[in-house]
mmCIF file of N, CA and C in Angstrom:
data_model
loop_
_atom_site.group_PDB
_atom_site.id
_atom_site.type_symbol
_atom_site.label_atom_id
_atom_site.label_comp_id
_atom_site.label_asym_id
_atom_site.label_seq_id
_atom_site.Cartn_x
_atom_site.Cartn_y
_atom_site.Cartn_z
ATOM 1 N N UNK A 1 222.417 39.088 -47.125
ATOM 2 C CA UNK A 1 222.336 39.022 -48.574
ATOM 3 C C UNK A 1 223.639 38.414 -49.104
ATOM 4 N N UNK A 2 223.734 37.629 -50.088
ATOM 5 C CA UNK A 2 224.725 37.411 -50.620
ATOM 6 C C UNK A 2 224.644 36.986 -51.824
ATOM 7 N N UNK A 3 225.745 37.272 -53.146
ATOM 8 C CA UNK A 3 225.544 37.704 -54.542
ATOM 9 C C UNK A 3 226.389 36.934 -54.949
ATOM 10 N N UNK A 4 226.665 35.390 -56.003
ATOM 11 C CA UNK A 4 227.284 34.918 -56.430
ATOM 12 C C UNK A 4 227.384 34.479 -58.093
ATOM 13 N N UNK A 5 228.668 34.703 -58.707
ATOM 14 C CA UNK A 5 228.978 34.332 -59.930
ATOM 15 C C UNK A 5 229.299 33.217 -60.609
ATOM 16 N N UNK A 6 229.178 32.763 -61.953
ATOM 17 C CA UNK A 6 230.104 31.678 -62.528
ATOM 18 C C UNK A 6 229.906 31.967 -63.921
ATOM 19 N N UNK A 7 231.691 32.025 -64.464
ATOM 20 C CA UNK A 7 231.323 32.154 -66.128
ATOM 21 C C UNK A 7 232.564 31.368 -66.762
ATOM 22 N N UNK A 8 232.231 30.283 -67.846
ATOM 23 C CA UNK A 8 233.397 29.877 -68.537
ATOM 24 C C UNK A 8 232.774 29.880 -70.081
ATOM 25 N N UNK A 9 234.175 29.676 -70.465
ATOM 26 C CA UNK A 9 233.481 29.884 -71.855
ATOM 27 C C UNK A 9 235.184 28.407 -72.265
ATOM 28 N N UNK A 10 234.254 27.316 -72.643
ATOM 29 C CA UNK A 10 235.517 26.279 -73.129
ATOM 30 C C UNK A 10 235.347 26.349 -74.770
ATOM 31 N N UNK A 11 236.532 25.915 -75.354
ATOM 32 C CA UNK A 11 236.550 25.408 -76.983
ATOM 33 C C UNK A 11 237.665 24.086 -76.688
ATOM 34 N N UNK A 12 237.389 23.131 -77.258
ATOM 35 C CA UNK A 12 238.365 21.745 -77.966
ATOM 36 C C UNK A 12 237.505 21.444 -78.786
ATOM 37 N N UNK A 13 238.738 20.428 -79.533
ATOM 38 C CA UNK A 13 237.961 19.593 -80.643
ATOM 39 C C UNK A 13 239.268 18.744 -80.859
ATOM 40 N N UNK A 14 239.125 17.386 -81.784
ATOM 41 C CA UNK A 14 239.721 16.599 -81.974
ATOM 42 C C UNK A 14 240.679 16.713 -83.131
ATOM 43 N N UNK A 15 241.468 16.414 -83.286
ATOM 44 C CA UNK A 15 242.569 15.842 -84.205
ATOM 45 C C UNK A 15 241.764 14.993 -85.175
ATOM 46 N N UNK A 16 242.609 15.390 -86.194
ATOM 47 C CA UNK A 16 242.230 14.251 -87.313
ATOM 48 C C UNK A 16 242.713 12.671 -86.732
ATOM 49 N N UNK A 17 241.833 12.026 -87.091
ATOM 50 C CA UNK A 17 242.646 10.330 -86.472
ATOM 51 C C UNK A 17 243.037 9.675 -87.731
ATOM 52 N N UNK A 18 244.358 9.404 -87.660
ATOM 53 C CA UNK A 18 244.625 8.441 -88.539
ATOM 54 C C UNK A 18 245.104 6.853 -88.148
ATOM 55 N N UNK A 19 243.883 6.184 -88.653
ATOM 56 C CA UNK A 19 243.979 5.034 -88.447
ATOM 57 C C UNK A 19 244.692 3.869 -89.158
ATOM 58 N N UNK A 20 245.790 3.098 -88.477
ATOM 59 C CA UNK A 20 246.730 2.561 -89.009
ATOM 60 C C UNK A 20 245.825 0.938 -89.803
ATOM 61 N N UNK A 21 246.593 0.825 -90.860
ATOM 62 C CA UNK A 21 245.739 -0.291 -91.860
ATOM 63 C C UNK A 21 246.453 -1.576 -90.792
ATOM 64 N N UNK A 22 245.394 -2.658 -90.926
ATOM 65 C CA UNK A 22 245.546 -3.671 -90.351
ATOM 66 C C UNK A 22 246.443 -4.745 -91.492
ATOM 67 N N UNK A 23 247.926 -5.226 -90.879
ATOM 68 C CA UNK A 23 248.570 -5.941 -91.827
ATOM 69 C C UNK A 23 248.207 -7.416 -92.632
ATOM 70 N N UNK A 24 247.888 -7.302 -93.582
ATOM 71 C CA UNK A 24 247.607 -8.506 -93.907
ATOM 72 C C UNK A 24 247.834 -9.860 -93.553
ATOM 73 N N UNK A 25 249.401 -9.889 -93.353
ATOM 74 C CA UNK A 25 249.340 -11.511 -92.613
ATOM 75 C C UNK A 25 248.752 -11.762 -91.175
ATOM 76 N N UNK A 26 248.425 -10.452 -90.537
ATOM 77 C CA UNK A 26 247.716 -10.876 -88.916
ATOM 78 C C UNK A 26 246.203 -11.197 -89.368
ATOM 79 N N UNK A 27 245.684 -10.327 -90.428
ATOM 80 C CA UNK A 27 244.403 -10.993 -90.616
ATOM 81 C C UNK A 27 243.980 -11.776 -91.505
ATOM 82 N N UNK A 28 245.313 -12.643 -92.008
ATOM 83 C CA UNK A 28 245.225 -14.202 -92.477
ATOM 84 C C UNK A 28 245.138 -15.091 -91.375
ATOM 85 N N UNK A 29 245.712 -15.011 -90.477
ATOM 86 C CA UNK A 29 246.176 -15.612 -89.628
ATOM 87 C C UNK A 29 245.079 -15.729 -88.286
ATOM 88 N N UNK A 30 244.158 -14.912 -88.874
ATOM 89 C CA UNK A 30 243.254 -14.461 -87.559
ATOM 90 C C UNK A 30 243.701 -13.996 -86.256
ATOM 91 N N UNK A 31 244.678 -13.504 -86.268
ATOM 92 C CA UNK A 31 245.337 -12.856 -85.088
ATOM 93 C C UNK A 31 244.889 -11.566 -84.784
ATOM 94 N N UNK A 32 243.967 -10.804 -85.873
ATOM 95 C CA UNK A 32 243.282 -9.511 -85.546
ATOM 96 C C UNK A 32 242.724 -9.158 -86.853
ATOM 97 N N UNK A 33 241.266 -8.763 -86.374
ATOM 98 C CA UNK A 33 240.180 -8.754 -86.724
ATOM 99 C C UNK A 33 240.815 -7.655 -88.093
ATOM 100 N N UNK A 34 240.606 -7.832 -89.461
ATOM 101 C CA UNK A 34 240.553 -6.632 -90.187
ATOM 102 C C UNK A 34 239.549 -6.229 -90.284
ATOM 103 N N UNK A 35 239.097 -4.772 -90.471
ATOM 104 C CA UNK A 35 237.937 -4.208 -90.433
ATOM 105 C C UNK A 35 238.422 -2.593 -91.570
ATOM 106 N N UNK A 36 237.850 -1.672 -92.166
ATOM 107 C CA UNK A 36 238.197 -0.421 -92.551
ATOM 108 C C UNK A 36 237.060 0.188 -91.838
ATOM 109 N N UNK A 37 237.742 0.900 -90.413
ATOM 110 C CA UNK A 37 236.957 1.888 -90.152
ATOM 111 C C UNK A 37 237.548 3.119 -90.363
ATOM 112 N N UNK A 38 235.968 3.708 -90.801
ATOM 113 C CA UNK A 38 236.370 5.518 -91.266
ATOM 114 C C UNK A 38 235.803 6.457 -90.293
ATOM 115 N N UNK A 39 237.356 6.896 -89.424
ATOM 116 C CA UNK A 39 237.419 7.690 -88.395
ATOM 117 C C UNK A 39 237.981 9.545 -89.322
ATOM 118 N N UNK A 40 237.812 9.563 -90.458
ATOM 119 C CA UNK A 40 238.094 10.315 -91.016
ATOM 120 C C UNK A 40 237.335 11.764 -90.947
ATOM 121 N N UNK A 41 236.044 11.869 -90.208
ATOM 122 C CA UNK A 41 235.145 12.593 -90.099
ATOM 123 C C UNK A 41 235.184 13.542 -89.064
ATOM 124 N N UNK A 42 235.427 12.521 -88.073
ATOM 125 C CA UNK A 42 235.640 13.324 -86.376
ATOM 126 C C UNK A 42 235.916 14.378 -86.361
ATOM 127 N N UNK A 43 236.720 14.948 -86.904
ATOM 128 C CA UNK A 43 237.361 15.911 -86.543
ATOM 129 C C UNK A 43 236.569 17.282 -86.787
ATOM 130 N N UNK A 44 235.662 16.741 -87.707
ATOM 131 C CA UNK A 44 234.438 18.113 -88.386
ATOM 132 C C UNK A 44 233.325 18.038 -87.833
ATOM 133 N N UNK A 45 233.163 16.984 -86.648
ATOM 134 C CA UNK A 45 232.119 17.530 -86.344
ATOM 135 C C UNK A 45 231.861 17.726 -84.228
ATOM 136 N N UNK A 46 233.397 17.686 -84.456
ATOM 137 C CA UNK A 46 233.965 17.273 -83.155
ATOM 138 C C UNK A 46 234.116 18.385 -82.130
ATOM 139 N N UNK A 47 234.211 19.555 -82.736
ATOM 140 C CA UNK A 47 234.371 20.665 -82.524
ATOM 141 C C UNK A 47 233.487 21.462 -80.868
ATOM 142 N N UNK A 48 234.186 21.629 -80.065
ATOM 143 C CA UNK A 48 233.093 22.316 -78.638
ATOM 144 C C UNK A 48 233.462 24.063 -78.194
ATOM 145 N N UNK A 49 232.515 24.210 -78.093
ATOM 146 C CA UNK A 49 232.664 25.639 -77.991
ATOM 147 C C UNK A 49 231.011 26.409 -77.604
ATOM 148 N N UNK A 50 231.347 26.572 -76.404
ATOM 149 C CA UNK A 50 230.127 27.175 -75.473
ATOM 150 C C UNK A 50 230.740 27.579 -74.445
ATOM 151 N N UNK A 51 229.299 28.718 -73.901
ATOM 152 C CA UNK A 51 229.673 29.561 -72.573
ATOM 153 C C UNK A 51 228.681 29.202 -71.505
ATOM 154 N N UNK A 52 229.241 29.207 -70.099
ATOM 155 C CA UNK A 52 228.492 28.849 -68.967
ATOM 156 C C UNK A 52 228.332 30.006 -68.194
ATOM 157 N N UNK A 53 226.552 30.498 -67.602
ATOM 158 C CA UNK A 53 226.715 31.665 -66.988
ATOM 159 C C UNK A 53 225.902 30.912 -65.613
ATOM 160 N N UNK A 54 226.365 30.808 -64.400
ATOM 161 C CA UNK A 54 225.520 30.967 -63.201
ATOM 162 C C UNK A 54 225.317 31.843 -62.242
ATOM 163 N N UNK A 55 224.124 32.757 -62.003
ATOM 164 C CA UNK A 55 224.344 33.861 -61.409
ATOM 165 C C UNK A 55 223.306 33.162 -60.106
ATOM 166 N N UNK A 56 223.473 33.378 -58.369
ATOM 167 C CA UNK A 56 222.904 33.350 -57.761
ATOM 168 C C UNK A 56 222.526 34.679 -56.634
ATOM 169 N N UNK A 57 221.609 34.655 -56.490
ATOM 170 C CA UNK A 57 221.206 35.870 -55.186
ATOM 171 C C UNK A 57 220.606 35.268 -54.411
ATOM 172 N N UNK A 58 220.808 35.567 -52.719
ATOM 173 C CA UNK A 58 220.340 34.746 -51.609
ATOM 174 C C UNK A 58 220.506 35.494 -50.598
ATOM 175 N N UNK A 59 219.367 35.556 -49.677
ATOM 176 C CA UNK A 59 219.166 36.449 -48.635
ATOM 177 C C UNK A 59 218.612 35.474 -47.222
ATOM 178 N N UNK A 60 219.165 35.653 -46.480
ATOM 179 C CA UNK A 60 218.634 34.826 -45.193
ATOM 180 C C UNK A 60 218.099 35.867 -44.040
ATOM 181 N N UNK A 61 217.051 35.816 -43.465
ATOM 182 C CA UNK A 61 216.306 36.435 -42.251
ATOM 183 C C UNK A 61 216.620 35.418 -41.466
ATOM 184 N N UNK A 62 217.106 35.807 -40.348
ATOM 185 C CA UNK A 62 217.205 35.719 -38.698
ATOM 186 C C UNK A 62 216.574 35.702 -37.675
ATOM 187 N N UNK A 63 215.379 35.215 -37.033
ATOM 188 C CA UNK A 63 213.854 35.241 -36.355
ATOM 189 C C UNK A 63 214.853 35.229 -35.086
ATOM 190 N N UNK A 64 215.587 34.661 -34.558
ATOM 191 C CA UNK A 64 216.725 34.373 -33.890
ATOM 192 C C UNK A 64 217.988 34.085 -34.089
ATOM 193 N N UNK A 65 218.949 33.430 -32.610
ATOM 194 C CA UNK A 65 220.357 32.492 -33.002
ATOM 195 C C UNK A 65 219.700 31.277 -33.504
ATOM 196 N N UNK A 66 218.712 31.034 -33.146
ATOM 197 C CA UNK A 66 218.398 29.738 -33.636
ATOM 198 C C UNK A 66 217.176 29.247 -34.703
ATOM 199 N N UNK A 67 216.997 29.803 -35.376
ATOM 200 C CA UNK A 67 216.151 30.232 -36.352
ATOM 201 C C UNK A 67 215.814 31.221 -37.400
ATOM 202 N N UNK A 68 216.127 30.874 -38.759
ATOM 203 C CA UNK A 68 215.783 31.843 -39.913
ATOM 204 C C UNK A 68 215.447 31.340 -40.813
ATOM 205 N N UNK A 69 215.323 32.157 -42.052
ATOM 206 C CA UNK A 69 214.352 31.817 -43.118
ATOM 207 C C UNK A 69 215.420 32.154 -44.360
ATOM 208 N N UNK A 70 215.650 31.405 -45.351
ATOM 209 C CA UNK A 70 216.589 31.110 -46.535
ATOM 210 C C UNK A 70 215.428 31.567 -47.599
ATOM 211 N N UNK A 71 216.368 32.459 -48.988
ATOM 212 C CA UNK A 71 215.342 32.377 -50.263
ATOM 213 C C UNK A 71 216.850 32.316 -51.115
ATOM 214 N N UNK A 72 216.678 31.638 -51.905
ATOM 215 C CA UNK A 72 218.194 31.816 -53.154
ATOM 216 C C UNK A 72 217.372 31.940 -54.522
ATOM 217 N N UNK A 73 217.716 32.334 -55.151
ATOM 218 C CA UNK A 73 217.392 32.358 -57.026
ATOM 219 C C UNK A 73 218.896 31.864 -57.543
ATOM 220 N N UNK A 74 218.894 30.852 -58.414
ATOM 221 C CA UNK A 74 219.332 30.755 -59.422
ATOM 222 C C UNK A 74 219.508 30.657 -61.055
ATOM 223 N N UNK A 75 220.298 31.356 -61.757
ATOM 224 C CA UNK A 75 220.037 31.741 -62.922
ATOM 225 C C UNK A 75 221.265 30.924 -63.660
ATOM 226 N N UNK A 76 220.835 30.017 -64.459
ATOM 227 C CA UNK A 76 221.736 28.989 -65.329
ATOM 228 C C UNK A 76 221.435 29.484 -66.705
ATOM 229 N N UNK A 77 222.629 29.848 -67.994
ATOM 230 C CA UNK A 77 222.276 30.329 -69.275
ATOM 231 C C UNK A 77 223.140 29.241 -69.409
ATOM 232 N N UNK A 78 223.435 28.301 -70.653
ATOM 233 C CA UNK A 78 224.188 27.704 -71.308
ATOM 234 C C UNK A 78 223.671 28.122 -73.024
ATOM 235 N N UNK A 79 225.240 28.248 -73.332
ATOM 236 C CA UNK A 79 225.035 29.296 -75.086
ATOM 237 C C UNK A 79 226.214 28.124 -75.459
ATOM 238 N N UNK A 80 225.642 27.467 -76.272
ATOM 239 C CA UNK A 80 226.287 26.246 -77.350
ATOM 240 C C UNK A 80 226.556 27.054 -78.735
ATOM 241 N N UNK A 81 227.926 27.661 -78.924
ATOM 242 C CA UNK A 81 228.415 28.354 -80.154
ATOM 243 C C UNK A 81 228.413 27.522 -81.105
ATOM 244 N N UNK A 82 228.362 26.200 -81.348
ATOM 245 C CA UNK A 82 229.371 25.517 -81.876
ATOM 246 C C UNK A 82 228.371 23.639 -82.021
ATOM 247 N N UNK A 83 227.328 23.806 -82.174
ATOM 248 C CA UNK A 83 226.434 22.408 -82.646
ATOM 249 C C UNK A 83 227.688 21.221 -82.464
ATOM 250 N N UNK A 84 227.402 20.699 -81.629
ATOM 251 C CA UNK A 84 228.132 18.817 -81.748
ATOM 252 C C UNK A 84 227.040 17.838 -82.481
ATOM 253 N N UNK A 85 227.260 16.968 -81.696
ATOM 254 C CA UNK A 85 226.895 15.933 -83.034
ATOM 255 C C UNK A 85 225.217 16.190 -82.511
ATOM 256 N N UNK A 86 224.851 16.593 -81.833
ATOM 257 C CA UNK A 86 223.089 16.623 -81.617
ATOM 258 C C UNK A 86 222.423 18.052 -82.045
ATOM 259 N N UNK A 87 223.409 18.862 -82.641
ATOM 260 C CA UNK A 87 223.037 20.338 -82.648
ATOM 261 C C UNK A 87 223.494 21.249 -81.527
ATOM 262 N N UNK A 88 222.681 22.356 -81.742
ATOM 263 C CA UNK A 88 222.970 23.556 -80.972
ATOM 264 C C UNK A 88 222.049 23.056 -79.765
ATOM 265 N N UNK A 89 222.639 22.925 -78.473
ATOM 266 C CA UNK A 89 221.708 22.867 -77.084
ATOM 267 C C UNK A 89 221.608 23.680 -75.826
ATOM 268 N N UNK A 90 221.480 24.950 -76.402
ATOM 269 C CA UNK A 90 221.620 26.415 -75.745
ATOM 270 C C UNK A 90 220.345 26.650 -75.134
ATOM 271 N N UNK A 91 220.413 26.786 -74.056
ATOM 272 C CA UNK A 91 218.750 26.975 -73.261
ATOM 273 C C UNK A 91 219.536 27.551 -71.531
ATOM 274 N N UNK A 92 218.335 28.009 -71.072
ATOM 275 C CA UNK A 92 218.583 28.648 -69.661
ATOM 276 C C UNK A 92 217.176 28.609 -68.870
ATOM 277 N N UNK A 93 217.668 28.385 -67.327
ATOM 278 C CA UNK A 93 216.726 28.182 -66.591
ATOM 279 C C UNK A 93 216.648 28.879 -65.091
ATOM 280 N N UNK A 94 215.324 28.780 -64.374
ATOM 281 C CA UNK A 94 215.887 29.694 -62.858
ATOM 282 C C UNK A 94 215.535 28.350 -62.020
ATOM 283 N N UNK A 95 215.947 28.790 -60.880
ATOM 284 C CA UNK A 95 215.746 27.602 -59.977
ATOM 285 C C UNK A 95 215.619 28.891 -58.434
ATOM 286 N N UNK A 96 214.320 28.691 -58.058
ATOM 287 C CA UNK A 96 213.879 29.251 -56.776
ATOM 288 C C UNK A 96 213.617 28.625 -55.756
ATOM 289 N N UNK A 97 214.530 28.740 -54.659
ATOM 290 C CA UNK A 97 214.982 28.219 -53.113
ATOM 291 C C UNK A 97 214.131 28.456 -52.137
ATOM 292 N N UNK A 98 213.512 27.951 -51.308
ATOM 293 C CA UNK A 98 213.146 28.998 -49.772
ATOM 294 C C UNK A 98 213.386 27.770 -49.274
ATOM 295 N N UNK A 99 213.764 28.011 -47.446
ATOM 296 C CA UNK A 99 213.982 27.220 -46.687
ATOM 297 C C UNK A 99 213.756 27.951 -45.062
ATOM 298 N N UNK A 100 213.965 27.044 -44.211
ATOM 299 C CA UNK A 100 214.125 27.395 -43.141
ATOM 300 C C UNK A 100 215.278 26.817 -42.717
ATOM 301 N N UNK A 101 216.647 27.582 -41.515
ATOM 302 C CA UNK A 101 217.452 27.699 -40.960
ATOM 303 C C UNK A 101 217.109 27.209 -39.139
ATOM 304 N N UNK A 102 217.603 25.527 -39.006
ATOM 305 C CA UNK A 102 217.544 25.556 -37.464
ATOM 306 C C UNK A 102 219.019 25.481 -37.160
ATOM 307 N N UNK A 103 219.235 26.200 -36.137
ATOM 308 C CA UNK A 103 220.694 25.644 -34.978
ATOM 309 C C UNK A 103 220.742 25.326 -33.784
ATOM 310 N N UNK A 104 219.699 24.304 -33.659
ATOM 311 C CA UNK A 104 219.968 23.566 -32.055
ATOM 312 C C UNK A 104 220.953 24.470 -31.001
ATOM 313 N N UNK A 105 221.907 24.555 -31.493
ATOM 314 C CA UNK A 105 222.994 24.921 -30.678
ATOM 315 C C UNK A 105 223.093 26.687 -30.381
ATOM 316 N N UNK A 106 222.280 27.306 -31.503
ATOM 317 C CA UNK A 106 222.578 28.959 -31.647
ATOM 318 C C UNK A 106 223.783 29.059 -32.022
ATOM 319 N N UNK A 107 223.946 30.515 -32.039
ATOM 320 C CA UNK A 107 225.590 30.783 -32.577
ATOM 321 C C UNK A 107 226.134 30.861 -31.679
#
């Protein structure tokens, strides 16, 4: 039998950006493109903050040294505190294993 964990829980988010104005004589000159982009927003909606849970359980039978039988469950939760730019994307799922175990060699 064997019983395994995983838990994080991250937060970042961005800085306000302040974007420097493009000088007029470079974009007389065509030496660089003037444009006004408004990076003024980012920062509100930039925001991350969610928790990661993976829990697994897994048991292997032994028919022999050279032969057994594998089952694992896995349990994935992801909890999105904190909507980015697509919303809240908090959902959880299982994932069920079986297998068989050869070792040519035995132990």
């Amino acid at each position: 039998m064997n019983l395994n964990g995983t838990f994080s829980h991250s937060e970042a988010a961005f800085d306000p950006i302040d974007m420097p104005v493009t000088p007029e004589r470079l974009a007389a000159e065509e030496l660089i493109h003037a444009a006004q982009y408004d990076y003024s927003v980012v920062s509100t909606y930039s925001d991350l903050d969610y928790d990661y849970l993976n829990l697994r359980i897994g048991a292997e039978y032994s028919f022999s040294s050279a032969f057994g039988f594998t089952f694992d469950i896995d349990y994935y939760d992801l909890s999105d505190n904190q909507g980015y730019i697509y919303g809240v994307e908090s959902g959880s799922f299982y994932v069920i294993r079986t297998g068989f175990r050869i070792n040519r060699f035995g132990r």
